[in-house]
PDB file of C-alpha atoms in Angstrom:
ATOM      1  CA  UNK A 915      38.322   8.331  20.054  1.00  0.00           C
ATOM      2  CA  UNK A 916      36.116   7.438  17.183  1.00  0.00           C
ATOM      3  CA  UNK A 917      33.780  10.177  16.168  1.00  0.00           C
ATOM      4  CA  UNK A 918      31.107  10.103  13.496  1.00  0.00           C
ATOM      5  CA  UNK A 919      29.292  13.382  12.609  1.00  0.00           C
ATOM      6  CA  UNK A 920      26.200  13.540  10.273  1.00  0.00           C
ATOM      7  CA  UNK A 921      25.088  16.472   8.239  1.00  0.00           C
ATOM      8  CA  UNK A 922      22.924  17.357   5.310  1.00  0.00           C
ATOM      9  CA  UNK A 923      19.452  16.816   6.842  1.00  0.00           C
ATOM     10  CA  UNK A 924      16.666  19.360   6.763  1.00  0.00           C
ATOM     11  CA  UNK A 925      13.117  20.118   5.781  1.00  0.00           C
ATOM     12  CA  UNK A 926      12.059  19.223   2.180  1.00  0.00           C
ATOM     13  CA  UNK A 927       8.942  18.685   0.150  1.00  0.00           C
ATOM     14  CA  UNK A 928       7.721  15.295  -1.123  1.00  0.00           C
ATOM     15  CA  UNK A 929       9.755  14.248  -4.244  1.00  0.00           C
ATOM     16  CA  UNK A 930      12.822  16.175  -3.231  1.00  0.00           C
ATOM     17  CA  UNK A 931      16.401  14.794  -2.874  1.00  0.00           C
ATOM     18  CA  UNK A 932      18.934  15.083  -0.022  1.00  0.00           C
ATOM     19  CA  UNK A 933      22.536  13.871   0.344  1.00  0.00           C
ATOM     20  CA  UNK A 934      23.591  13.102   3.843  1.00  0.00           C
ATOM     21  CA  UNK A 935      27.228  13.142   4.867  1.00  0.00           C
ATOM     22  CA  UNK A 936      29.066  11.300   7.714  1.00  0.00           C
ATOM     23  CA  UNK A 937      32.406  12.722   8.672  1.00  0.00           C
ATOM     24  CA  UNK A 938      34.640  10.282  10.438  1.00  0.00           C
ATOM     25  CA  UNK A 939      37.656  10.783  12.725  1.00  0.00           C
ATOM     26  CA  UNK A 940      39.690   8.763  15.234  1.00  0.00           C
ATOM     27  CA  UNK A 941      39.823   5.666  13.161  1.00  0.00           C
ATOM     28  CA  UNK A 942      41.600   4.250  10.045  1.00  0.00           C
ATOM     29  CA  UNK A 943      38.703   4.953   7.879  1.00  0.00           C
ATOM     30  CA  UNK A 944      39.396   2.475   5.077  1.00  0.00           C
ATOM     31  CA  UNK A 945      39.249  -0.522   7.576  1.00  0.00           C
ATOM     32  CA  UNK A 946      35.680   0.242   8.538  1.00  0.00           C
ATOM     33  CA  UNK A 947      32.361  -0.460   6.845  1.00  0.00           C
ATOM     34  CA  UNK A 948      29.789   2.352   7.095  1.00  0.00           C
ATOM     35  CA  UNK A 949      25.994   2.099   7.387  1.00  0.00           C
ATOM     36  CA  UNK A 950      23.088   4.361   7.613  1.00  0.00           C
ATOM     37  CA  UNK A 951      20.113   3.810   9.969  1.00  0.00           C
ATOM     38  CA  UNK A 952      16.921   5.793  10.564  1.00  0.00           C
ATOM     39  CA  UNK A 953      14.655   6.129  13.576  1.00  0.00           C
ATOM     40  CA  UNK A 954      11.318   7.810  13.310  1.00  0.00           C
ATOM     41  CA  UNK A 955       9.502   9.002  16.427  1.00  0.00           C
ATOM     42  CA  UNK A 956       8.462   6.151  18.679  1.00  0.00           C
ATOM     43  CA  UNK A 957       9.803   3.579  16.225  1.00  0.00           C
ATOM     44  CA  UNK A 958      12.714   1.057  16.085  1.00  0.00           C
ATOM     45  CA  UNK A 959      16.020   1.994  14.512  1.00  0.00           C
ATOM     46  CA  UNK A 960      15.805   0.789  10.875  1.00  0.00           C
ATOM     47  CA  UNK A 961      18.494  -0.246   8.496  1.00  0.00           C
ATOM     48  CA  UNK A 962      18.824   1.988   5.431  1.00  0.00           C
ATOM     49  CA  UNK A 963      21.977   1.000   3.629  1.00  0.00           C
ATOM     50  CA  UNK A 964      25.713   0.215   4.083  1.00  0.00           C
ATOM     51  CA  UNK A 965      29.018  -0.101   2.208  1.00  0.00           C
ATOM     52  CA  UNK A 966      31.770  -2.540   2.839  1.00  0.00           C
ATOM     53  CA  UNK A 967      35.220  -1.331   4.055  1.00  0.00           C
ATOM     54  CA  UNK A 968      36.607  -2.202   0.714  1.00  0.00           C
ATOM     55  CA  UNK A 969      33.957   0.009  -0.929  1.00  0.00           C
ATOM     56  CA  UNK A 970      33.191  -2.682  -3.458  1.00  0.00           C
ATOM     57  CA  UNK A 971      29.875  -3.838  -2.042  1.00  0.00           C
ATOM     58  CA  UNK A 972      26.714  -1.999  -0.945  1.00  0.00           C
ATOM     59  CA  UNK A 973      23.740  -3.472   0.817  1.00  0.00           C
ATOM     60  CA  UNK A 974      20.188  -2.306   1.238  1.00  0.00           C
ATOM     61  CA  UNK A 975      17.056  -3.533   3.138  1.00  0.00           C
ATOM     62  CA  UNK A 976      15.703  -5.399   0.141  1.00  0.00           C
ATOM     63  CA  UNK A 977      16.917  -6.487  -3.287  1.00  0.00           C
ATOM     64  CA  UNK A 978      16.355  -4.394  -6.391  1.00  0.00           C
ATOM     65  CA  UNK A 979      16.629  -0.862  -7.187  1.00  0.00           C
ATOM     66  CA  UNK A 980      15.703   1.725  -4.447  1.00  0.00           C
ATOM     67  CA  UNK A 981      15.598   5.358  -3.877  1.00  0.00           C
ATOM     68  CA  UNK A 982      18.597   5.476  -1.503  1.00  0.00           C
ATOM     69  CA  UNK A 983      22.312   4.969  -2.442  1.00  0.00           C
ATOM     70  CA  UNK A 984      25.307   4.638  -0.084  1.00  0.00           C
ATOM     71  CA  UNK A 985      28.885   5.640  -1.103  1.00  0.00           C
ATOM     72  CA  UNK A 986      32.144   6.655   0.404  1.00  0.00           C
ATOM     73  CA  UNK A 987      35.205   8.769  -0.141  1.00  0.00           C
ATOM     74  CA  UNK A 988      38.254   7.510   1.659  1.00  0.00           C
ATOM     75  CA  UNK A 989      40.226  10.589   0.755  1.00  0.00           C
ATOM     76  CA  UNK A 990      37.654  12.697   2.788  1.00  0.00           C
ATOM     77  CA  UNK A 991      37.052  10.043   5.413  1.00  0.00           C
ATOM     78  CA  UNK A 992      33.416  10.497   4.610  1.00  0.00           C
ATOM     79  CA  UNK A 993      30.371   8.337   3.748  1.00  0.00           C
ATOM     80  CA  UNK A 994      27.219   9.527   2.048  1.00  0.00           C
ATOM     81  CA  UNK A 995      23.599   8.593   1.688  1.00  0.00           C
ATOM     82  CA  UNK A 996      21.870   9.891  -1.470  1.00  0.00           C
ATOM     83  CA  UNK A 997      18.178  10.046  -0.981  1.00  0.00           C
ATOM     84  CA  UNK A 998      15.880  10.636  -3.972  1.00  0.00           C
ATOM     85  CA  UNK A 999      12.039  10.865  -4.361  1.00  0.00           C
ATOM     86  CA  UNK A1000      11.583  11.431  -0.724  1.00  0.00           C
ATOM     87  CA  UNK A1001       8.293  10.635   1.038  1.00  0.00           C
ATOM     88  CA  UNK A1002       6.731  11.776   4.335  1.00  0.00           C
ATOM     89  CA  UNK A1003       7.281   8.307   5.684  1.00  0.00           C
ATOM     90  CA  UNK A1004      11.008   8.796   5.212  1.00  0.00           C
ATOM     91  CA  UNK A1005      10.955  11.498   7.924  1.00  0.00           C
ATOM     92  CA  UNK A1006      13.325  10.327  10.734  1.00  0.00           C
ATOM     93  CA  UNK A1007      16.619  11.013  12.407  1.00  0.00           C
ATOM     94  CA  UNK A1008      19.306   9.428  10.244  1.00  0.00           C
ATOM     95  CA  UNK A1009      22.333   7.958  11.981  1.00  0.00           C
ATOM     96  CA  UNK A1010      25.773   6.980  10.635  1.00  0.00           C
ATOM     97  CA  UNK A1011      27.432   3.760  12.011  1.00  0.00           C
ATOM     98  CA  UNK A1012      30.720   2.060  11.630  1.00  0.00           C
ATOM     99  CA  UNK A1013      31.886  -1.508  11.940  1.00  0.00           C
ATOM    100  CA  UNK A1014      35.608  -2.688  11.823  1.00  0.00           C
ATOM    101  CA  UNK A1015      36.393  -4.694   8.601  1.00  0.00           C
ATOM    102  CA  UNK A1016      32.721  -5.138   7.702  1.00  0.00           C
ATOM    103  CA  UNK A1017      32.074  -7.293   4.692  1.00  0.00           C
ATOM    104  CA  UNK A1018      28.590  -8.490   4.264  1.00  0.00           C
ATOM    105  CA  UNK A1019      24.978  -7.456   4.747  1.00  0.00           C
ATOM    106  CA  UNK A1020      25.104  -6.360   8.349  1.00  0.00           C
ATOM    107  CA  UNK A1021      21.634  -4.949   8.875  1.00  0.00           C
ATOM    108  CA  UNK A1022      21.321  -4.931  12.610  1.00  0.00           C
ATOM    109  CA  UNK A1023      22.165  -1.999  14.791  1.00  0.00           C
ATOM    110  CA  UNK A1024      23.957  -4.366  17.169  1.00  0.00           C
ATOM    111  CA  UNK A1025      26.437  -5.172  14.360  1.00  0.00           C
ATOM    112  CA  UNK A1026      27.932  -1.587  14.686  1.00  0.00           C
ATOM    113  CA  UNK A1027      30.193  -0.377  17.566  1.00  0.00           C
ATOM    114  CA  UNK A1028      30.270   3.320  16.679  1.00  0.00           C
ATOM    115  CA  UNK A1029      27.547   5.821  15.988  1.00  0.00           C
ATOM    116  CA  UNK A1030      26.934   9.483  15.258  1.00  0.00           C
ATOM    117  CA  UNK A1031      24.448  11.685  16.915  1.00  0.00           C
ATOM    118  CA  UNK A1032      22.196  11.820  13.839  1.00  0.00           C
ATOM    119  CA  UNK A1033      20.625  14.388  11.483  1.00  0.00           C
ATOM    120  CA  UNK A1034      17.076  15.236  11.226  1.00  0.00           C
ATOM    121  CA  UNK A1035      15.185  14.710   7.918  1.00  0.00           C
ATOM    122  CA  UNK A1036      11.676  15.972   7.591  1.00  0.00           C
ATOM    123  CA  UNK A1037       9.588  15.508   4.455  1.00  0.00           C
ATOM    124  CA  UNK A1038       6.514  17.575   4.160  1.00  0.00           C
ATOM    125  CA  UNK A1039       3.316  16.617   2.185  1.00  0.00           C
TER     126      UNK A1039
END
C-alpha cells in the first residue's frame, strides 16, 4: 500500500531554516505529484506548496517569491520542503500528500488521495 513518511521537523528559533523530507513507498513515485500542507492547532489544513509529477512545475499559495520551496528526487522516491526565515506563525504539523498524475495548482486537501502522518514544526520567539 502507499505510504508517505515525513521527517525533519523540530524546534527552532525565529529566522532559522528547516528542510522537511517525505519518503514514499508503495507507488510509482514518478507518476504522482507531491504536496505539502500544514495544520496549526485548532486550524484548517493549509496548502503550503506542491510539485507536479513531471517535476517541471511548482505551485505555492500565492504568486511571487516566498520563503518555502518544494522539490523532489525521483531516485530517492522523496519530496522536500525547504523552509527559510521561519516565524512563530509557521508552527504547525506539516503533512506530505500525493496525487496520481497531478499537473496543475491543486491547492485543496481533497485533491490528494494519500497522506503521511505529519511532522511537527515549532518556531520559538
